[in-house]
JSON list of C-alpha atoms in Angstrom, two decimals:
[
{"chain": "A", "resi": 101, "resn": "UNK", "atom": "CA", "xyz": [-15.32, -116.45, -19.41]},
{"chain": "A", "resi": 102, "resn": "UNK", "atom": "CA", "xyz": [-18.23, -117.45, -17.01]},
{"chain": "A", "resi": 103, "resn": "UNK", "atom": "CA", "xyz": [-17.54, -116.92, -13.28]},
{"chain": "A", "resi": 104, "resn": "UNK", "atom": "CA", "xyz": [-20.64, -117.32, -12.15]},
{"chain": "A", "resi": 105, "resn": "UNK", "atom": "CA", "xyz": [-22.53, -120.83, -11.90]},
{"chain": "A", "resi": 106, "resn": "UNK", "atom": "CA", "xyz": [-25.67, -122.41, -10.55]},
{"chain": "A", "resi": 107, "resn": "UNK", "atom": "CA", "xyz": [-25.05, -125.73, -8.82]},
{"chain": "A", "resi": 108, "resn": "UNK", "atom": "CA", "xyz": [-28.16, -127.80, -10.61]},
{"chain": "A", "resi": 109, "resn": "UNK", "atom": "CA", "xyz": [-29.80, -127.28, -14.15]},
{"chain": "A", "resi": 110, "resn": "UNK", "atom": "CA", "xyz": [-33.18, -128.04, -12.24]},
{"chain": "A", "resi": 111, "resn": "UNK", "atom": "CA", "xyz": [-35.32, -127.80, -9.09]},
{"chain": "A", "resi": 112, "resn": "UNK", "atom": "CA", "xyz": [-38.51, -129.55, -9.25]},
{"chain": "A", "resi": 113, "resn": "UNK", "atom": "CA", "xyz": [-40.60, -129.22, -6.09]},
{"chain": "A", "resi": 114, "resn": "UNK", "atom": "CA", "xyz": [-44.54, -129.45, -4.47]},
{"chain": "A", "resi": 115, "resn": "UNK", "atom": "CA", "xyz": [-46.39, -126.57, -4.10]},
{"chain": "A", "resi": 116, "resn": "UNK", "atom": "CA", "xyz": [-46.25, -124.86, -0.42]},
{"chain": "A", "resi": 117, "resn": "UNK", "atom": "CA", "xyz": [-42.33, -126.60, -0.32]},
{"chain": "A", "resi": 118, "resn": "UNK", "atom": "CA", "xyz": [-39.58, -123.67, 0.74]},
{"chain": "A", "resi": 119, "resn": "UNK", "atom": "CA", "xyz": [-37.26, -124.07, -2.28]},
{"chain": "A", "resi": 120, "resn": "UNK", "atom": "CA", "xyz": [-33.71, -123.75, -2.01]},
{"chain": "A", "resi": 121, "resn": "UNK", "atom": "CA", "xyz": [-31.65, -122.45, -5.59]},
{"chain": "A", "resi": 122, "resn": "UNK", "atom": "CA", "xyz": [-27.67, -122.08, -5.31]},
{"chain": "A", "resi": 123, "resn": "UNK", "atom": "CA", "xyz": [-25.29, -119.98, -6.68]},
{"chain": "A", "resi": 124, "resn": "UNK", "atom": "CA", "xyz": [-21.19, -119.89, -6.82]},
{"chain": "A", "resi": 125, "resn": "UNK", "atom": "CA", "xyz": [-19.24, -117.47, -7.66]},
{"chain": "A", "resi": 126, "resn": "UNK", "atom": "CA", "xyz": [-15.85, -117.20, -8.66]},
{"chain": "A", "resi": 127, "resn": "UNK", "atom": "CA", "xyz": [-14.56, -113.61, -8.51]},
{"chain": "A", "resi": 128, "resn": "UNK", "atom": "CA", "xyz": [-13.39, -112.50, -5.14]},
{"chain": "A", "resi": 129, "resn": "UNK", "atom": "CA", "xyz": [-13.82, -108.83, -6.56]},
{"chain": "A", "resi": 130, "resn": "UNK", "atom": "CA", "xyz": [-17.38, -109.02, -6.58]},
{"chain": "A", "resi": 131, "resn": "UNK", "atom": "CA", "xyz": [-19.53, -107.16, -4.74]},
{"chain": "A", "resi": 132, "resn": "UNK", "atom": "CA", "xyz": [-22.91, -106.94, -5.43]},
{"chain": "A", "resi": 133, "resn": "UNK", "atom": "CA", "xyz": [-25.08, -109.65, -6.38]},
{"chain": "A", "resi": 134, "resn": "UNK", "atom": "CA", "xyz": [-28.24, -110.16, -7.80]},
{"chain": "A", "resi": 135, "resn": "UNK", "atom": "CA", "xyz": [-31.19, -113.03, -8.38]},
{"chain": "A", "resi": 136, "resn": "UNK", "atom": "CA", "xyz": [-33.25, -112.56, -11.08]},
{"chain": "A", "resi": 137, "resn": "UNK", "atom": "CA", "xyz": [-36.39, -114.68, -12.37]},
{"chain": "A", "resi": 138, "resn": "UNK", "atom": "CA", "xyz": [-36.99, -115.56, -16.03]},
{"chain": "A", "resi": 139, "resn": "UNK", "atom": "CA", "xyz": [-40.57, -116.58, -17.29]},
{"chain": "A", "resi": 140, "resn": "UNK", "atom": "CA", "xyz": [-41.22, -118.03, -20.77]},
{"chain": "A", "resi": 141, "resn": "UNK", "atom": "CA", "xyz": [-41.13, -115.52, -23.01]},
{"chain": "A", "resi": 142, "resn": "UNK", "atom": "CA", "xyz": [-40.46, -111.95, -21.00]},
{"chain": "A", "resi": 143, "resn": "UNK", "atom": "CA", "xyz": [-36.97, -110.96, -19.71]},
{"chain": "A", "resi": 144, "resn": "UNK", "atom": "CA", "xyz": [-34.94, -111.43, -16.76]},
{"chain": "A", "resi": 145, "resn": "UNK", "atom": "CA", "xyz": [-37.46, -109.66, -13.60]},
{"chain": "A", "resi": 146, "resn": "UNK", "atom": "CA", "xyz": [-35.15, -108.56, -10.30]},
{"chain": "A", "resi": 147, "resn": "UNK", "atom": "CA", "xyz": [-36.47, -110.85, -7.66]},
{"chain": "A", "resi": 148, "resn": "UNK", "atom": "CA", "xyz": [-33.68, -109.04, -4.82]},
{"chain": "A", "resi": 149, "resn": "UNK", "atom": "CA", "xyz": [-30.03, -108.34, -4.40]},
{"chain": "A", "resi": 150, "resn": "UNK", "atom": "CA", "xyz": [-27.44, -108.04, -1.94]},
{"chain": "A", "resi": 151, "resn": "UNK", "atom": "CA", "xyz": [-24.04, -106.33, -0.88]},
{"chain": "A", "resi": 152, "resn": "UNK", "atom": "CA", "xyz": [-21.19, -107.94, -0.17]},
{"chain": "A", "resi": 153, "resn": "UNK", "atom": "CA", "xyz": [-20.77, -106.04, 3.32]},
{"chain": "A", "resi": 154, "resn": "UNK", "atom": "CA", "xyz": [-24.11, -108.50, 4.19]},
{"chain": "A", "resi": 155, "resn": "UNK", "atom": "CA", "xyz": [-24.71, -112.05, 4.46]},
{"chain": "A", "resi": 156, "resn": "UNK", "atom": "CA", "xyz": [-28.59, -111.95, 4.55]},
{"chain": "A", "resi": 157, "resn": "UNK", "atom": "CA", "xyz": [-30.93, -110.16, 3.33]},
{"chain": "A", "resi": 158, "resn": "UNK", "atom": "CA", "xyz": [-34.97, -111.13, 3.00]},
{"chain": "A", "resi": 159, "resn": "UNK", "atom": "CA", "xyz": [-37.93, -110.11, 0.69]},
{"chain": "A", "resi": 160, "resn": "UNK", "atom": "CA", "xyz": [-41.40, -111.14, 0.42]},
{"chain": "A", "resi": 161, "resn": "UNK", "atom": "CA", "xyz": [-41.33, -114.88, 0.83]},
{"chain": "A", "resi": 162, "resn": "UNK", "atom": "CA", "xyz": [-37.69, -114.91, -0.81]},
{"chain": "A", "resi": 163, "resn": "UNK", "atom": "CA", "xyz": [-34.57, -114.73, 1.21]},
{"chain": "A", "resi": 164, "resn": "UNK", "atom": "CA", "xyz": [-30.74, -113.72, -0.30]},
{"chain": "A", "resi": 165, "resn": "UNK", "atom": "CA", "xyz": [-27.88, -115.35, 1.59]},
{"chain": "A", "resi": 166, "resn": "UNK", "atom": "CA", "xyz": [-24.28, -115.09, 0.78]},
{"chain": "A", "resi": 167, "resn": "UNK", "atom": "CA", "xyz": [-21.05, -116.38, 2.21]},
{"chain": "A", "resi": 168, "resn": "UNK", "atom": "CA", "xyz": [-18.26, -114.69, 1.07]},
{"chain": "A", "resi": 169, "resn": "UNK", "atom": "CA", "xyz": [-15.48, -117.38, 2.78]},
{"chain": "A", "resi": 170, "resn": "UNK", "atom": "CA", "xyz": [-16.78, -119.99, -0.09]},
{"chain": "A", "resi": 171, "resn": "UNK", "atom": "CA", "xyz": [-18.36, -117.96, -2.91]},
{"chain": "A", "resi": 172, "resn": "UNK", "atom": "CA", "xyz": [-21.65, -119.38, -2.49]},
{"chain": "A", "resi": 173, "resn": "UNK", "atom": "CA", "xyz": [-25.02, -117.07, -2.97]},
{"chain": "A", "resi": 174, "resn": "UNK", "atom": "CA", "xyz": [-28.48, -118.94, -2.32]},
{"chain": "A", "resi": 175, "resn": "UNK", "atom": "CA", "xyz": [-31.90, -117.93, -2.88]},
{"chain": "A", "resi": 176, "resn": "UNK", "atom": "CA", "xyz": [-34.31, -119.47, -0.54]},
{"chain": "A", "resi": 177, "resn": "UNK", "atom": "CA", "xyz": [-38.41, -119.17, -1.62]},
{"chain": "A", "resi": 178, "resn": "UNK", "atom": "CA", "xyz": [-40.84, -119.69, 0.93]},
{"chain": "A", "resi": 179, "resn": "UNK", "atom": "CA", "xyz": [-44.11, -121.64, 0.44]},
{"chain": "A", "resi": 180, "resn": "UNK", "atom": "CA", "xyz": [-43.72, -121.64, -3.18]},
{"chain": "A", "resi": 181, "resn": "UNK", "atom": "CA", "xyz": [-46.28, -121.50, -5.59]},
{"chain": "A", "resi": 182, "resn": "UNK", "atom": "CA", "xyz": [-47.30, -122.70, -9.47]},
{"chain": "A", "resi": 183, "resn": "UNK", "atom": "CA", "xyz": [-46.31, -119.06, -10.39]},
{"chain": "A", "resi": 184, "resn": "UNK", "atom": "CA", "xyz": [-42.72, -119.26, -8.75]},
{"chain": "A", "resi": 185, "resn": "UNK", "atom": "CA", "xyz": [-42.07, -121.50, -12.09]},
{"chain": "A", "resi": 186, "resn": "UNK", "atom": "CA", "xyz": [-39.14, -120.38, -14.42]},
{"chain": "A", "resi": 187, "resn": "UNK", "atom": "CA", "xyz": [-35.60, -120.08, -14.62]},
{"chain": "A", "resi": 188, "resn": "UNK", "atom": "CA", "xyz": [-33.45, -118.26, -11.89]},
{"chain": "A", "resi": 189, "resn": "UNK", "atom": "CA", "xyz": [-30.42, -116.47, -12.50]},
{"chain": "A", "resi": 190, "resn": "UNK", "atom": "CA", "xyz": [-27.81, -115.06, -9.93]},
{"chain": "A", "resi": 191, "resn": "UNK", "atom": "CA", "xyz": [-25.38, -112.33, -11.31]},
{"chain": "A", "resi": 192, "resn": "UNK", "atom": "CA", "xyz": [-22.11, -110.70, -9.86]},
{"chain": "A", "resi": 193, "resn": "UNK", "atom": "CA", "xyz": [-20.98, -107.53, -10.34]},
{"chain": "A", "resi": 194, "resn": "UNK", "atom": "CA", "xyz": [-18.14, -104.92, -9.47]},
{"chain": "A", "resi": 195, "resn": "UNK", "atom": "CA", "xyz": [-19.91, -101.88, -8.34]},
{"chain": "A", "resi": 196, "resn": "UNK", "atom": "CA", "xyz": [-18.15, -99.19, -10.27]},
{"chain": "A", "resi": 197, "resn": "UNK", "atom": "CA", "xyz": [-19.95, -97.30, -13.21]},
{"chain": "A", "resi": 198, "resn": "UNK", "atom": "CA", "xyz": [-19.01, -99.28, -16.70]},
{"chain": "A", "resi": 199, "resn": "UNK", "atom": "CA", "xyz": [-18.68, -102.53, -15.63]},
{"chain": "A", "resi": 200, "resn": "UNK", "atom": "CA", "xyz": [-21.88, -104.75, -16.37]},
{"chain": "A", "resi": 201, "resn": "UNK", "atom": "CA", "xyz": [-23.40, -108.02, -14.56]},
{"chain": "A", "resi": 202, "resn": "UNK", "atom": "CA", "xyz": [-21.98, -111.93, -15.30]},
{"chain": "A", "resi": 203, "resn": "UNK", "atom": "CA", "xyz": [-24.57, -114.38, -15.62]},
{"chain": "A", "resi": 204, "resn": "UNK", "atom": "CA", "xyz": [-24.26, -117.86, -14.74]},
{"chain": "A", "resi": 205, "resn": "UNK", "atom": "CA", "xyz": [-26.14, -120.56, -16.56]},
{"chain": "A", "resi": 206, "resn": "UNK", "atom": "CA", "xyz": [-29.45, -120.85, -14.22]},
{"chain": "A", "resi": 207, "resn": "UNK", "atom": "CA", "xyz": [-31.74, -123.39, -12.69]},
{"chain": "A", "resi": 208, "resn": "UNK", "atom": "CA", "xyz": [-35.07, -123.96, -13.82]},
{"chain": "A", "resi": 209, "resn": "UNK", "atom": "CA", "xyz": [-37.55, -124.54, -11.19]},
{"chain": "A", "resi": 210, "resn": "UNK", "atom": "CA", "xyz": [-40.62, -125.91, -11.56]},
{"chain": "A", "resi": 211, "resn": "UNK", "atom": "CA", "xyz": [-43.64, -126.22, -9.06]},
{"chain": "A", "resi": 212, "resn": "UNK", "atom": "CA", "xyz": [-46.13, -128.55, -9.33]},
{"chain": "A", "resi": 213, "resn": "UNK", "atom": "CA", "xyz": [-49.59, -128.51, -7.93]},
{"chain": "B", "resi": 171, "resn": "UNK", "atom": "CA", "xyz": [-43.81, -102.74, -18.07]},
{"chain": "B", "resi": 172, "resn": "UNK", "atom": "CA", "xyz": [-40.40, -102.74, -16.33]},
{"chain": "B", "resi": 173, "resn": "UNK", "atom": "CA", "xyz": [-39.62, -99.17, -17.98]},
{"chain": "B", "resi": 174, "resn": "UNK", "atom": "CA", "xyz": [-37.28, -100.21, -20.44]},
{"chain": "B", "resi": 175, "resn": "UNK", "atom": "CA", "xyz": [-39.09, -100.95, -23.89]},
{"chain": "B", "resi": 176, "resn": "UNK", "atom": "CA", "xyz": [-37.31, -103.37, -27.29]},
{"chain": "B", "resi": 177, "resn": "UNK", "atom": "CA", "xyz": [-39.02, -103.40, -30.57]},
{"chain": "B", "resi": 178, "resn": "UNK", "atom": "CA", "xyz": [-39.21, -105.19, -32.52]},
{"chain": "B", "resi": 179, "resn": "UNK", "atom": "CA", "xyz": [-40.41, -108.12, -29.93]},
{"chain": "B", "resi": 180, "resn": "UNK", "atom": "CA", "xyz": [-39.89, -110.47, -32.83]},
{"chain": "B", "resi": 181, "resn": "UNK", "atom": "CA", "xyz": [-37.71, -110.41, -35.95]},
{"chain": "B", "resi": 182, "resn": "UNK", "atom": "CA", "xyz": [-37.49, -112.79, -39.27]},
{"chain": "B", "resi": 183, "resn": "UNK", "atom": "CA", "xyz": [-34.06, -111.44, -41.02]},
{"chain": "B", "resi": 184, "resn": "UNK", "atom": "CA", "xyz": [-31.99, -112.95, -44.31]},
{"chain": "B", "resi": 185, "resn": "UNK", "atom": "CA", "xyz": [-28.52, -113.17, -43.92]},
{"chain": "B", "resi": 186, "resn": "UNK", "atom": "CA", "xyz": [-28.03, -110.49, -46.12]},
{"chain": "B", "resi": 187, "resn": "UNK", "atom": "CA", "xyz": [-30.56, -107.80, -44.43]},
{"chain": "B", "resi": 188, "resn": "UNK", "atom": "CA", "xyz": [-29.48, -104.95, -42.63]},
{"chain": "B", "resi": 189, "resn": "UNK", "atom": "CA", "xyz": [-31.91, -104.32, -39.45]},
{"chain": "B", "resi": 190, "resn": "UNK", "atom": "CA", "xyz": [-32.14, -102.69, -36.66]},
{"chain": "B", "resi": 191, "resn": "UNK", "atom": "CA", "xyz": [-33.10, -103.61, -32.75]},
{"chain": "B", "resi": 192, "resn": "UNK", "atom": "CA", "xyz": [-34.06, -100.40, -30.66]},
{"chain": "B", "resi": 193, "resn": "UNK", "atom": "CA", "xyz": [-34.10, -100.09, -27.23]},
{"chain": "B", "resi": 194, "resn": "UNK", "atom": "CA", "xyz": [-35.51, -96.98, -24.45]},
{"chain": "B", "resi": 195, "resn": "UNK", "atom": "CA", "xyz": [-35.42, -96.35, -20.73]},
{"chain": "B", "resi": 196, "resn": "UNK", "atom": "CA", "xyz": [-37.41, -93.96, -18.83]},
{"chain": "B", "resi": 197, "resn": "UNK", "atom": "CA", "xyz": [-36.08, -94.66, -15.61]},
{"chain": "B", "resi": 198, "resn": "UNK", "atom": "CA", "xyz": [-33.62, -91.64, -15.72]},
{"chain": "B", "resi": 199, "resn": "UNK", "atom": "CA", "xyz": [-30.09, -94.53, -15.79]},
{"chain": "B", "resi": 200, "resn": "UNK", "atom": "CA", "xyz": [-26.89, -93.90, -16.63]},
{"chain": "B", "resi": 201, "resn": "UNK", "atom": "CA", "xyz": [-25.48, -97.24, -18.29]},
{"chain": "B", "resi": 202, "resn": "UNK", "atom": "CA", "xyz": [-27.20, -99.27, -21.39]},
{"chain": "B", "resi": 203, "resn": "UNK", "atom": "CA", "xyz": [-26.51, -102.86, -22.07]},
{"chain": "B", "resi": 204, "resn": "UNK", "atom": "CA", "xyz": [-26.81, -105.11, -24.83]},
{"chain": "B", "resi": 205, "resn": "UNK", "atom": "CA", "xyz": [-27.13, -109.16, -24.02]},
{"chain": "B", "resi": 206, "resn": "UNK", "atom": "CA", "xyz": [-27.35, -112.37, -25.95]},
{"chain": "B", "resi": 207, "resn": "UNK", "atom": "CA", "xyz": [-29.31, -114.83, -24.81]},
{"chain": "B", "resi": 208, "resn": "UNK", "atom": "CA", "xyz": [-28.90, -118.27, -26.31]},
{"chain": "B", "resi": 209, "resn": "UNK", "atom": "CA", "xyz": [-30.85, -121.68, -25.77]},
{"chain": "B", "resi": 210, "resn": "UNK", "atom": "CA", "xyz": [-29.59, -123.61, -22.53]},
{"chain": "B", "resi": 211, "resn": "UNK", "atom": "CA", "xyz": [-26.39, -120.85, -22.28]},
{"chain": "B", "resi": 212, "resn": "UNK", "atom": "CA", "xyz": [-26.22, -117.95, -19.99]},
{"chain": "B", "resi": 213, "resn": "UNK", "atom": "CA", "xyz": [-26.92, -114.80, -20.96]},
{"chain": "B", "resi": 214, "resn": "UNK", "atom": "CA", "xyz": [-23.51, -113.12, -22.84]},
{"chain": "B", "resi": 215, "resn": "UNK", "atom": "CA", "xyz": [-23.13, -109.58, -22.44]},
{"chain": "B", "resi": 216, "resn": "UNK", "atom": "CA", "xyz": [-21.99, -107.68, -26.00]},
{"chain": "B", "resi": 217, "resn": "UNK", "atom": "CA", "xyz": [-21.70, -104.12, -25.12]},
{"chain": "B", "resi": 218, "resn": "UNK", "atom": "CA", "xyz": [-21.74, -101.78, -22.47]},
{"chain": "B", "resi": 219, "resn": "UNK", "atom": "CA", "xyz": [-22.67, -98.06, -22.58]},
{"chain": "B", "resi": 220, "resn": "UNK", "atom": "CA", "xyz": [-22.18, -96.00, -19.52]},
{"chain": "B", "resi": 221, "resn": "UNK", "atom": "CA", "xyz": [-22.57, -91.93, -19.88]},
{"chain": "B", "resi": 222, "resn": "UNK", "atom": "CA", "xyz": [-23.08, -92.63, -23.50]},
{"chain": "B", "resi": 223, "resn": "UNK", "atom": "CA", "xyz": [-19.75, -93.63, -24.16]},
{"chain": "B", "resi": 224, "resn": "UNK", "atom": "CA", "xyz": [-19.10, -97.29, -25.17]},
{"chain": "B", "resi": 225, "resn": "UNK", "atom": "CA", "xyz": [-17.15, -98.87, -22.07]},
{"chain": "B", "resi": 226, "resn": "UNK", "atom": "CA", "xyz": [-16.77, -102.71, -23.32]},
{"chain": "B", "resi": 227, "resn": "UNK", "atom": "CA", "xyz": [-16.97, -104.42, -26.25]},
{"chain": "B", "resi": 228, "resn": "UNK", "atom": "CA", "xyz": [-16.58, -108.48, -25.54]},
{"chain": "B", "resi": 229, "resn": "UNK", "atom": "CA", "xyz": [-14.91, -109.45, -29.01]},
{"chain": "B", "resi": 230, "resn": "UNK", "atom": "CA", "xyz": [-18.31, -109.10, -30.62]},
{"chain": "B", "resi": 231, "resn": "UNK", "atom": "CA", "xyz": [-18.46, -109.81, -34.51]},
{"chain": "B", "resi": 232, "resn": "UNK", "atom": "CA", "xyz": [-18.47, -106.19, -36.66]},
{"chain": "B", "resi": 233, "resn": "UNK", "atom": "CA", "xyz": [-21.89, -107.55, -38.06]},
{"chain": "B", "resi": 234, "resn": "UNK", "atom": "CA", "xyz": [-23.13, -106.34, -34.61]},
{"chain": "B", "resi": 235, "resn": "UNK", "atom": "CA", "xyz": [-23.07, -102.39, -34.42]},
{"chain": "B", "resi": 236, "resn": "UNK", "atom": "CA", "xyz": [-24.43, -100.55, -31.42]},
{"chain": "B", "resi": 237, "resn": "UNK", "atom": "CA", "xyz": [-25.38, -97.23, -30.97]},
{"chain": "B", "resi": 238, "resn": "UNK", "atom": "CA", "xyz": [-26.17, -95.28, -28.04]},
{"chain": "B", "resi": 239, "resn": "UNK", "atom": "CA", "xyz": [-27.22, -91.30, -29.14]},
{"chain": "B", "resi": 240, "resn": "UNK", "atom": "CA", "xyz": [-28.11, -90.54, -25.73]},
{"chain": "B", "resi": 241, "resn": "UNK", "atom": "CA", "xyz": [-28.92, -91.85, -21.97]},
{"chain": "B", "resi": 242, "resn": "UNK", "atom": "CA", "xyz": [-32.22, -93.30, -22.80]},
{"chain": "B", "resi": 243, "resn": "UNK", "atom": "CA", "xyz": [-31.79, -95.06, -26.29]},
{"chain": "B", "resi": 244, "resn": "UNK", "atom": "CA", "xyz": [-29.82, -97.75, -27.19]},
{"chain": "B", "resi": 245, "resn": "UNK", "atom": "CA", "xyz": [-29.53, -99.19, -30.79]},
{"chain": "B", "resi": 246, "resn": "UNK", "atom": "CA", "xyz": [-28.21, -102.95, -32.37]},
{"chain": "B", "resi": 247, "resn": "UNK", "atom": "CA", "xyz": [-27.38, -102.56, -36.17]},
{"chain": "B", "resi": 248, "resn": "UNK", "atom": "CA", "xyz": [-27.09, -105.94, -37.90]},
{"chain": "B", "resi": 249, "resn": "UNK", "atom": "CA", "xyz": [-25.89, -106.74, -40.96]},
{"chain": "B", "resi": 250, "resn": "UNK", "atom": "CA", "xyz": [-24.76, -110.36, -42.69]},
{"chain": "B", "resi": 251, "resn": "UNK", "atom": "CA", "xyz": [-25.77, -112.34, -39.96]},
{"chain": "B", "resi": 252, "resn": "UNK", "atom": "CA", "xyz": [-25.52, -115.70, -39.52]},
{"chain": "B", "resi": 253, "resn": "UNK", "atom": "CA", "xyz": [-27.72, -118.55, -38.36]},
{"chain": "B", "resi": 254, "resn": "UNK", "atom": "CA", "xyz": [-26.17, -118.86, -35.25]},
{"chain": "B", "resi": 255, "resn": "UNK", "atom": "CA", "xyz": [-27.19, -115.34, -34.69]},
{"chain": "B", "resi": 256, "resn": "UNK", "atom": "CA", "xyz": [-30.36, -116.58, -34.09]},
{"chain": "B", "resi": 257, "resn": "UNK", "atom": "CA", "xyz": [-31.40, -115.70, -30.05]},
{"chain": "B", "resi": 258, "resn": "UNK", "atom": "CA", "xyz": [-33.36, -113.55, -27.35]},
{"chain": "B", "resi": 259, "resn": "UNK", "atom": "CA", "xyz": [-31.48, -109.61, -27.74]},
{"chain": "B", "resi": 260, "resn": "UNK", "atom": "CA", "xyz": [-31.91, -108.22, -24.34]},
{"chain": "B", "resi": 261, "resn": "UNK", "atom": "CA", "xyz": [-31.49, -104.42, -23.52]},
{"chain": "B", "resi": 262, "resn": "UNK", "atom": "CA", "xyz": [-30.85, -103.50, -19.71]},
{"chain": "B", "resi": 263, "resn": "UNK", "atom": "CA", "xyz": [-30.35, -100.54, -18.28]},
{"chain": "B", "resi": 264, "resn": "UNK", "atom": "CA", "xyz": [-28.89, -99.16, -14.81]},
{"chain": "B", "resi": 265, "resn": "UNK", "atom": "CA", "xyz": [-27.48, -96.06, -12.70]},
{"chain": "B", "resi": 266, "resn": "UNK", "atom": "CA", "xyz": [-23.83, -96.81, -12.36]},
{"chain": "B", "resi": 267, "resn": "UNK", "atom": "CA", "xyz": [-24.01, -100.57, -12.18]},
{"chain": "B", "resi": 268, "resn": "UNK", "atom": "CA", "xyz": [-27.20, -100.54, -9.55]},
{"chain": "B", "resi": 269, "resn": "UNK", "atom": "CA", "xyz": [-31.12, -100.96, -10.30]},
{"chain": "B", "resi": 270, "resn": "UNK", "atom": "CA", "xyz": [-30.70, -103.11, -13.22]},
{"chain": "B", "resi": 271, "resn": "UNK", "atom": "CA", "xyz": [-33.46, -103.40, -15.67]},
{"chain": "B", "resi": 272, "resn": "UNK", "atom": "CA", "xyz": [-34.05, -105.89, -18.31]},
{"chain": "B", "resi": 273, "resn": "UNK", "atom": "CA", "xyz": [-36.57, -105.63, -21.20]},
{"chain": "B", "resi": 274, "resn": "UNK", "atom": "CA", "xyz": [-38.72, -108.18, -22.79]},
{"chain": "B", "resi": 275, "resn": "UNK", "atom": "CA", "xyz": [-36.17, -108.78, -25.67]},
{"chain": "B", "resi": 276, "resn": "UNK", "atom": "CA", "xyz": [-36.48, -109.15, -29.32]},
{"chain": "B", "resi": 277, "resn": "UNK", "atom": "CA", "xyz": [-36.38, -112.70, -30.74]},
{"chain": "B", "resi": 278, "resn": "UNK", "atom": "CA", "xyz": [-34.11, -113.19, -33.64]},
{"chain": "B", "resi": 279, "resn": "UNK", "atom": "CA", "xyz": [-34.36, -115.63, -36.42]},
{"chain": "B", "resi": 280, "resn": "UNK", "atom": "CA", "xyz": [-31.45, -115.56, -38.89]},
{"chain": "B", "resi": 281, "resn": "UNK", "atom": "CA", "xyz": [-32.75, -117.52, -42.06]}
]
């Protein structure tokens, strides 16, 4: 079964607005963790990931944070722009060879000018 | 180009066809995966090949058939499908569960 969700279906916001997409998770076994961006049309693109043994970890205008104590991953998007449109995906995974990435159900985000 | 590669991108099949989605890496991973992606659901992993060998199979109807003859290419036979079949086939690939690597997917229409 799923044991990874998004908390909201959709995220509208203004262009230049820092956008804020959640993420819970549901299997304390997991321990790496990944957000990945979906465009009409193309497949899921890795936007950045992040270890368990952190809590933070930042990119070019996107920043990964995850607390462990509640399950919760976030992907924050700074200044964010027409382009930043489509739907985001987190994923969990148990870092040993043969085991594969859970999806949850994503939020679509869309920026408008 | 992410450096894994699907043909075909799109596909018209009967339900009584047999076809055939391909997929290839060049980024020198370990572990090939096969997803379904489905209209407002997440995406539903199918199978999982790591060193070639098939590692998970998530109660996946027979009509679906994969095929992995080595590290960089990773087959879907279908056969008898069904409407509901119908979705976005993604291939990913990775090095023991890290760098994961989707490709642009092959659109299925069952008719």
């Amino acid at each position: 079964g799923e044991s990874v969700g998004l908390h909201l279906p959709t995220l509208s916001v203004q262009e230049g607005d820092n956008s804020i997409i959640n993420c819970a998770y549901s299997n304390s076994a997991s321990d790496y963790f990944i957000w990945y961006k979906q465009e009409s049309g193309k497949g899921p693109q890795f936007i950045i990931d992040i270890r368990s043994n952190m809590d933070k970890r930042q990119g070019q205008r996107v920043t990964v944070l995850l607390n462990k104590t509640v399950k919760h991953l976030s992907l924050q998007i700074a200044a964010t722009q027409p382009g930043d449109s489509a739907v985001y995906f987190c994923a969990e995974n148990i870092n040993q060879a043969g085991t594969a990435l859970i999806f949850g159900k994503g939020t679509t985000l869309s920026v408008s000018s | 180009e992410t450096g894994v590669t699907q043909t075909p991108r799109h596909l018209v099949m009967g339900m009584t066809n047999k076809k055939s989605l391909k997929c290839e890496q060049h980024l020198g991973h370990n572990a090939m995966y096969w997803y379904k992606q489905s209209a407002k659901k997440p995406l539903e992993l199918m199978f999982v090949y790591s060193l070639e060998e098939r590692v998970e199979n998530n109660s996946v109807p027979s009509r679906f058939s994969p095929e992995c003859p080595n590290s960089s290419h990773l087959f879907l036979h279908l056969h008898t499908l069904q409407p509901e079949d119908s979705a976005l086939y993604l291939c990913a690939s990775s090095h023991a569960g890290v760098g994961y690597t989707f490709g642009s997917g092959t659109r299925l229409t069952v008719v």
